[in-house]
Amino acid sequence: RDRLRSRGLGDVYKRQQYRRIWMYCAEEKSVTEIAKLEGVTKASISLSLDGAMKKFQKRLRKLLKIPNK
């Protein structure tokens, strides 16, 4: 996880989003599991993950010089 942070991904995501996307992608936890661990609703986890993915796509487009839709 620290390697990803040192490569700039930690700069893109807020700490909370980073933690959630890590649990979802790397630890393969479900939205329900993450929500229970954090004591929040599934909807808030889904919104957070959606926002994180949009940030990731935007950054990837910029790196690959792909025009926005």
PDB file of N, CA and C in Angstrom:
ATOM      1  N   ARG A   1       0.824  -1.188   0.000  1.00  0.00           N
ATOM      2  CA  ARG A   1       0.000   0.000   0.000  1.00  0.00           C
ATOM      3  C   ARG A   1       0.871   1.254   0.000  1.00  0.00           C
ATOM      4  N   ASP A   2       1.939   1.248   0.771  1.00  0.00           N
ATOM      5  CA  ASP A   2       2.812   2.418   0.829  1.00  0.00           C
ATOM      6  C   ASP A   2       3.484   2.699  -0.510  1.00  0.00           C
ATOM      7  N   ARG A   3       3.781   1.649  -1.279  1.00  0.00           N
ATOM      8  CA  ARG A   3       4.372   1.849  -2.596  1.00  0.00           C
ATOM      9  C   ARG A   3       3.428   2.615  -3.508  1.00  0.00           C
ATOM     10  N   LEU A   4       2.138   2.294  -3.446  1.00  0.00           N
ATOM     11  CA  LEU A   4       1.165   3.005  -4.268  1.00  0.00           C
ATOM     12  C   LEU A   4       1.088   4.465  -3.854  1.00  0.00           C
ATOM     13  N   ARG A   5       1.096   4.703  -2.561  1.00  0.00           N
ATOM     14  CA  ARG A   5       1.036   6.075  -2.070  1.00  0.00           C
ATOM     15  C   ARG A   5       2.245   6.871  -2.535  1.00  0.00           C
ATOM     16  N   SER A   6       3.417   6.261  -2.502  1.00  0.00           N
ATOM     17  CA  SER A   6       4.629   6.974  -2.882  1.00  0.00           C
ATOM     18  C   SER A   6       4.699   7.236  -4.383  1.00  0.00           C
ATOM     19  N   ARG A   7       3.894   6.545  -5.151  1.00  0.00           N
ATOM     20  CA  ARG A   7       3.866   6.758  -6.603  1.00  0.00           C
ATOM     21  C   ARG A   7       2.814   7.777  -7.015  1.00  0.00           C
ATOM     22  N   GLY A   8       2.248   8.474  -6.062  1.00  0.00           N
ATOM     23  CA  GLY A   8       1.350   9.560  -6.382  1.00  0.00           C
ATOM     24  C   GLY A   8      -0.130   9.266  -6.252  1.00  0.00           C
ATOM     25  N   LEU A   9      -0.529   8.027  -6.053  1.00  0.00           N
ATOM     26  CA  LEU A   9      -1.956   7.740  -5.931  1.00  0.00           C
ATOM     27  C   LEU A   9      -2.529   8.337  -4.664  1.00  0.00           C
ATOM     28  N   GLY A  10      -1.722   8.432  -3.633  1.00  0.00           N
ATOM     29  CA  GLY A  10      -2.185   9.035  -2.388  1.00  0.00           C
ATOM     30  C   GLY A  10      -2.483  10.511  -2.553  1.00  0.00           C
ATOM     31  N   ASP A  11      -1.865  11.133  -3.552  1.00  0.00           N
ATOM     32  CA  ASP A  11      -2.113  12.544  -3.808  1.00  0.00           C
ATOM     33  C   ASP A  11      -3.462  12.756  -4.488  1.00  0.00           C
ATOM     34  N   VAL A  12      -3.922  11.762  -5.227  1.00  0.00           N
ATOM     35  CA  VAL A  12      -5.170  11.872  -5.975  1.00  0.00           C
ATOM     36  C   VAL A  12      -6.368  11.669  -5.073  1.00  0.00           C
ATOM     37  N   TYR A  13      -6.284  10.693  -4.195  1.00  0.00           N
ATOM     38  CA  TYR A  13      -7.413  10.321  -3.357  1.00  0.00           C
ATOM     39  C   TYR A  13      -7.311  10.913  -1.960  1.00  0.00           C
ATOM     40  N   LYS A  14      -8.466  11.217  -1.402  1.00  0.00           N
ATOM     41  CA  LYS A  14      -8.494  11.570   0.012  1.00  0.00           C
ATOM     42  C   LYS A  14      -8.198  10.296   0.789  1.00  0.00           C
ATOM     43  N   ARG A  15      -7.724  10.450   1.978  1.00  0.00           N
ATOM     44  CA  ARG A  15      -7.335   9.293   2.804  1.00  0.00           C
ATOM     45  C   ARG A  15      -8.462   8.261   2.910  1.00  0.00           C
ATOM     46  N   GLN A  16      -9.677   8.749   3.098  1.00  0.00           N
ATOM     47  CA  GLN A  16     -10.835   7.864   3.245  1.00  0.00           C
ATOM     48  C   GLN A  16     -11.101   7.096   1.947  1.00  0.00           C
ATOM     49  N   GLN A  17     -11.067   7.789   0.815  1.00  0.00           N
ATOM     50  CA  GLN A  17     -11.278   7.125  -0.467  1.00  0.00           C
ATOM     51  C   GLN A  17     -10.180   6.108  -0.729  1.00  0.00           C
ATOM     52  N   TYR A  18      -8.960   6.487  -0.423  1.00  0.00           N
ATOM     53  CA  TYR A  18      -7.827   5.590  -0.650  1.00  0.00           C
ATOM     54  C   TYR A  18      -8.013   4.299   0.147  1.00  0.00           C
ATOM     55  N   ARG A  19      -8.392   4.441   1.408  1.00  0.00           N
ATOM     56  CA  ARG A  19      -8.602   3.268   2.267  1.00  0.00           C
ATOM     57  C   ARG A  19      -9.710   2.381   1.713  1.00  0.00           C
ATOM     58  N   ARG A  20     -10.800   3.017   1.294  1.00  0.00           N
ATOM     59  CA  ARG A  20     -11.929   2.252   0.774  1.00  0.00           C
ATOM     60  C   ARG A  20     -11.602   1.561  -0.541  1.00  0.00           C
ATOM     61  N   ILE A  21     -10.942   2.251  -1.432  1.00  0.00           N
ATOM     62  CA  ILE A  21     -10.614   1.625  -2.712  1.00  0.00           C
ATOM     63  C   ILE A  21      -9.584   0.519  -2.512  1.00  0.00           C
ATOM     64  N   TRP A  22      -8.713   0.687  -1.522  1.00  0.00           N
ATOM     65  CA  TRP A  22      -7.745  -0.372  -1.209  1.00  0.00           C
ATOM     66  C   TRP A  22      -8.468  -1.635  -0.730  1.00  0.00           C
ATOM     67  N   MET A  23      -9.405  -1.446   0.199  1.00  0.00           N
ATOM     68  CA  MET A  23     -10.146  -2.602   0.713  1.00  0.00           C
ATOM     69  C   MET A  23     -10.951  -3.279  -0.398  1.00  0.00           C
ATOM     70  N   TYR A  24     -11.539  -2.473  -1.271  1.00  0.00           N
ATOM     71  CA  TYR A  24     -12.384  -3.013  -2.328  1.00  0.00           C
ATOM     72  C   TYR A  24     -11.565  -3.744  -3.398  1.00  0.00           C
ATOM     73  N   CYS A  25     -10.479  -3.128  -3.853  1.00  0.00           N
ATOM     74  CA  CYS A  25      -9.693  -3.713  -4.952  1.00  0.00           C
ATOM     75  C   CYS A  25      -8.625  -4.696  -4.474  1.00  0.00           C
ATOM     76  N   ALA A  26      -7.828  -4.302  -3.509  1.00  0.00           N
ATOM     77  CA  ALA A  26      -6.698  -5.129  -3.087  1.00  0.00           C
ATOM     78  C   ALA A  26      -7.110  -6.248  -2.124  1.00  0.00           C
ATOM     79  N   GLU A  27      -7.982  -5.902  -1.191  1.00  0.00           N
ATOM     80  CA  GLU A  27      -8.405  -6.900  -0.201  1.00  0.00           C
ATOM     81  C   GLU A  27      -9.668  -7.639  -0.627  1.00  0.00           C
ATOM     82  N   GLU A  28     -10.237  -7.224  -1.750  1.00  0.00           N
ATOM     83  CA  GLU A  28     -11.433  -7.841  -2.324  1.00  0.00           C
ATOM     84  C   GLU A  28     -12.609  -7.919  -1.347  1.00  0.00           C
ATOM     85  N   LYS A  29     -12.772  -6.869  -0.555  1.00  0.00           N
ATOM     86  CA  LYS A  29     -13.916  -6.786   0.353  1.00  0.00           C
ATOM     87  C   LYS A  29     -15.113  -6.238  -0.425  1.00  0.00           C
ATOM     88  N   SER A  30     -16.296  -6.645  -0.040  1.00  0.00           N
ATOM     89  CA  SER A  30     -17.507  -6.150  -0.698  1.00  0.00           C
ATOM     90  C   SER A  30     -17.870  -4.775  -0.132  1.00  0.00           C
ATOM     91  N   VAL A  31     -18.754  -4.091  -0.843  1.00  0.00           N
ATOM     92  CA  VAL A  31     -19.255  -2.794  -0.378  1.00  0.00           C
ATOM     93  C   VAL A  31     -19.907  -2.966   0.986  1.00  0.00           C
ATOM     94  N   THR A  32     -20.657  -4.036   1.163  1.00  0.00           N
ATOM     95  CA  THR A  32     -21.320  -4.317   2.438  1.00  0.00           C
ATOM     96  C   THR A  32     -20.302  -4.501   3.562  1.00  0.00           C
ATOM     97  N   GLU A  33     -19.244  -5.259   3.300  1.00  0.00           N
ATOM     98  CA  GLU A  33     -18.213  -5.481   4.322  1.00  0.00           C
ATOM     99  C   GLU A  33     -17.525  -4.181   4.716  1.00  0.00           C
ATOM    100  N   ILE A  34     -17.201  -3.363   3.731  1.00  0.00           N
ATOM    101  CA  ILE A  34     -16.535  -2.082   4.014  1.00  0.00           C
ATOM    102  C   ILE A  34     -17.462  -1.183   4.824  1.00  0.00           C
ATOM    103  N   ALA A  35     -18.732  -1.140   4.439  1.00  0.00           N
ATOM    104  CA  ALA A  35     -19.708  -0.314   5.164  1.00  0.00           C
ATOM    105  C   ALA A  35     -19.815  -0.751   6.622  1.00  0.00           C
ATOM    106  N   LYS A  36     -19.857  -2.055   6.859  1.00  0.00           N
ATOM    107  CA  LYS A  36     -19.935  -2.552   8.238  1.00  0.00           C
ATOM    108  C   LYS A  36     -18.675  -2.196   9.021  1.00  0.00           C
ATOM    109  N   LEU A  37     -17.505  -2.347   8.399  1.00  0.00           N
ATOM    110  CA  LEU A  37     -16.244  -2.015   9.071  1.00  0.00           C
ATOM    111  C   LEU A  37     -16.170  -0.544   9.452  1.00  0.00           C
ATOM    112  N   GLU A  38     -16.695   0.316   8.590  1.00  0.00           N
ATOM    113  CA  GLU A  38     -16.598   1.761   8.816  1.00  0.00           C
ATOM    114  C   GLU A  38     -17.823   2.346   9.511  1.00  0.00           C
ATOM    115  N   GLY A  39     -18.851   1.525   9.687  1.00  0.00           N
ATOM    116  CA  GLY A  39     -20.047   2.004  10.372  1.00  0.00           C
ATOM    117  C   GLY A  39     -20.836   3.030   9.585  1.00  0.00           C
ATOM    118  N   VAL A  40     -20.853   2.865   8.259  1.00  0.00           N
ATOM    119  CA  VAL A  40     -21.604   3.779   7.395  1.00  0.00           C
ATOM    120  C   VAL A  40     -22.511   2.958   6.477  1.00  0.00           C
ATOM    121  N   THR A  41     -23.299   3.639   5.670  1.00  0.00           N
ATOM    122  CA  THR A  41     -24.213   2.941   4.766  1.00  0.00           C
ATOM    123  C   THR A  41     -23.484   2.427   3.529  1.00  0.00           C
ATOM    124  N   LYS A  42     -24.092   1.443   2.894  1.00  0.00           N
ATOM    125  CA  LYS A  42     -23.542   0.920   1.634  1.00  0.00           C
ATOM    126  C   LYS A  42     -23.538   2.015   0.572  1.00  0.00           C
ATOM    127  N   ALA A  43     -24.547   2.868   0.619  1.00  0.00           N
ATOM    128  CA  ALA A  43     -24.642   3.957  -0.368  1.00  0.00           C
ATOM    129  C   ALA A  43     -23.450   4.903  -0.273  1.00  0.00           C
ATOM    130  N   SER A  44     -23.024   5.221   0.940  1.00  0.00           N
ATOM    131  CA  SER A  44     -21.886   6.138   1.082  1.00  0.00           C
ATOM    132  C   SER A  44     -20.592   5.496   0.589  1.00  0.00           C
ATOM    133  N   ILE A  45     -20.450   4.197   0.778  1.00  0.00           N
ATOM    134  CA  ILE A  45     -19.273   3.492   0.259  1.00  0.00           C
ATOM    135  C   ILE A  45     -19.315   3.472  -1.262  1.00  0.00           C
ATOM    136  N   SER A  46     -20.473   3.173  -1.826  1.00  0.00           N
ATOM    137  CA  SER A  46     -20.622   3.152  -3.281  1.00  0.00           C
ATOM    138  C   SER A  46     -20.305   4.508  -3.900  1.00  0.00           C
ATOM    139  N   LEU A  47     -20.806   5.570  -3.291  1.00  0.00           N
ATOM    140  CA  LEU A  47     -20.526   6.924  -3.796  1.00  0.00           C
ATOM    141  C   LEU A  47     -19.043   7.250  -3.710  1.00  0.00           C
ATOM    142  N   SER A  48     -18.421   6.861  -2.617  1.00  0.00           N
ATOM    143  CA  SER A  48     -16.997   7.104  -2.431  1.00  0.00           C
ATOM    144  C   SER A  48     -16.170   6.354  -3.473  1.00  0.00           C
ATOM    145  N   LEU A  49     -16.501   5.083  -3.701  1.00  0.00           N
ATOM    146  CA  LEU A  49     -15.780   4.286  -4.695  1.00  0.00           C
ATOM    147  C   LEU A  49     -16.010   4.820  -6.105  1.00  0.00           C
ATOM    148  N   ASP A  50     -17.233   5.252  -6.379  1.00  0.00           N
ATOM    149  CA  ASP A  50     -17.535   5.825  -7.685  1.00  0.00           C
ATOM    150  C   ASP A  50     -16.706   7.087  -7.927  1.00  0.00           C
ATOM    151  N   GLY A  51     -16.645   7.932  -6.926  1.00  0.00           N
ATOM    152  CA  GLY A  51     -15.834   9.145  -7.035  1.00  0.00           C
ATOM    153  C   GLY A  51     -14.362   8.837  -7.230  1.00  0.00           C
ATOM    154  N   ALA A  52     -13.873   7.840  -6.526  1.00  0.00           N
ATOM    155  CA  ALA A  52     -12.473   7.444  -6.647  1.00  0.00           C
ATOM    156  C   ALA A  52     -12.172   6.925  -8.048  1.00  0.00           C
ATOM    157  N   MET A  53     -13.087   6.142  -8.607  1.00  0.00           N
ATOM    158  CA  MET A  53     -12.879   5.617  -9.956  1.00  0.00           C
ATOM    159  C   MET A  53     -12.903   6.734 -11.000  1.00  0.00           C
ATOM    160  N   LYS A  54     -13.755   7.711 -10.804  1.00  0.00           N
ATOM    161  CA  LYS A  54     -13.794   8.851 -11.725  1.00  0.00           C
ATOM    162  C   LYS A  54     -12.486   9.628 -11.683  1.00  0.00           C
ATOM    163  N   LYS A  55     -11.941   9.818 -10.479  1.00  0.00           N
ATOM    164  CA  LYS A  55     -10.647  10.491 -10.349  1.00  0.00           C
ATOM    165  C   LYS A  55      -9.558   9.694 -11.047  1.00  0.00           C
ATOM    166  N   PHE A  56      -9.605   8.373 -10.870  1.00  0.00           N
ATOM    167  CA  PHE A  56      -8.611   7.510 -11.493  1.00  0.00           C
ATOM    168  C   PHE A  56      -8.694   7.605 -13.021  1.00  0.00           C
ATOM    169  N   GLN A  57      -9.903   7.542 -13.560  1.00  0.00           N
ATOM    170  CA  GLN A  57     -10.086   7.636 -15.007  1.00  0.00           C
ATOM    171  C   GLN A  57      -9.584   8.975 -15.544  1.00  0.00           C
ATOM    172  N   LYS A  58      -9.890  10.035 -14.831  1.00  0.00           N
ATOM    173  CA  LYS A  58      -9.463  11.370 -15.244  1.00  0.00           C
ATOM    174  C   LYS A  58      -7.935  11.459 -15.270  1.00  0.00           C
ATOM    175  N   ARG A  59      -7.318  10.936 -14.228  1.00  0.00           N
ATOM    176  CA  ARG A  59      -5.852  10.976 -14.175  1.00  0.00           C
ATOM    177  C   ARG A  59      -5.234  10.099 -15.267  1.00  0.00           C
ATOM    178  N   LEU A  60      -5.814   8.932 -15.502  1.00  0.00           N
ATOM    179  CA  LEU A  60      -5.307   8.038 -16.533  1.00  0.00           C
ATOM    180  C   LEU A  60      -5.435   8.670 -17.919  1.00  0.00           C
ATOM    181  N   ARG A  61      -6.580   9.317 -18.178  1.00  0.00           N
ATOM    182  CA  ARG A  61      -6.754  10.012 -19.461  1.00  0.00           C
ATOM    183  C   ARG A  61      -5.674  11.084 -19.652  1.00  0.00           C
ATOM    184  N   LYS A  62      -5.401  11.801 -18.583  1.00  0.00           N
ATOM    185  CA  LYS A  62      -4.395  12.865 -18.646  1.00  0.00           C
ATOM    186  C   LYS A  62      -3.015  12.269 -18.928  1.00  0.00           C
ATOM    187  N   LEU A  63      -2.678  11.186 -18.247  1.00  0.00           N
ATOM    188  CA  LEU A  63      -1.379  10.548 -18.451  1.00  0.00           C
ATOM    189  C   LEU A  63      -1.227   9.992 -19.857  1.00  0.00           C
ATOM    190  N   LEU A  64      -2.315   9.437 -20.393  1.00  0.00           N
ATOM    191  CA  LEU A  64      -2.274   8.832 -21.727  1.00  0.00           C
ATOM    192  C   LEU A  64      -2.636   9.830 -22.833  1.00  0.00           C
ATOM    193  N   LYS A  65      -2.930  11.057 -22.413  1.00  0.00           N
ATOM    194  CA  LYS A  65      -3.302  12.137 -23.338  1.00  0.00           C
ATOM    195  C   LYS A  65      -4.496  11.766 -24.210  1.00  0.00           C
ATOM    196  N   ILE A  66      -5.518  11.199 -23.556  1.00  0.00           N
ATOM    197  CA  ILE A  66      -6.768  10.835 -24.214  1.00  0.00           C
ATOM    198  C   ILE A  66      -7.747  11.986 -23.972  1.00  0.00           C
ATOM    199  N   PRO A  67      -8.374  12.500 -25.031  1.00  0.00           N
ATOM    200  CA  PRO A  67      -9.334  13.603 -24.816  1.00  0.00           C
ATOM    201  C   PRO A  67     -10.542  13.152 -24.007  1.00  0.00           C
ATOM    202  N   ASN A  68     -11.120  14.086 -23.251  1.00  0.00           N
ATOM    203  CA  ASN A  68     -12.331  13.792 -22.468  1.00  0.00           C
ATOM    204  C   ASN A  68     -13.502  13.545 -23.391  1.00  0.00           C
ATOM    205  N   LYS A  69     -14.468  12.767 -22.893  1.00  0.00           N
ATOM    206  CA  LYS A  69     -15.672  12.482 -23.681  1.00  0.00           C
ATOM    207  C   LYS A  69     -16.554  13.688 -23.778  1.00  0.00           C
TER     208      LYS A  69
END
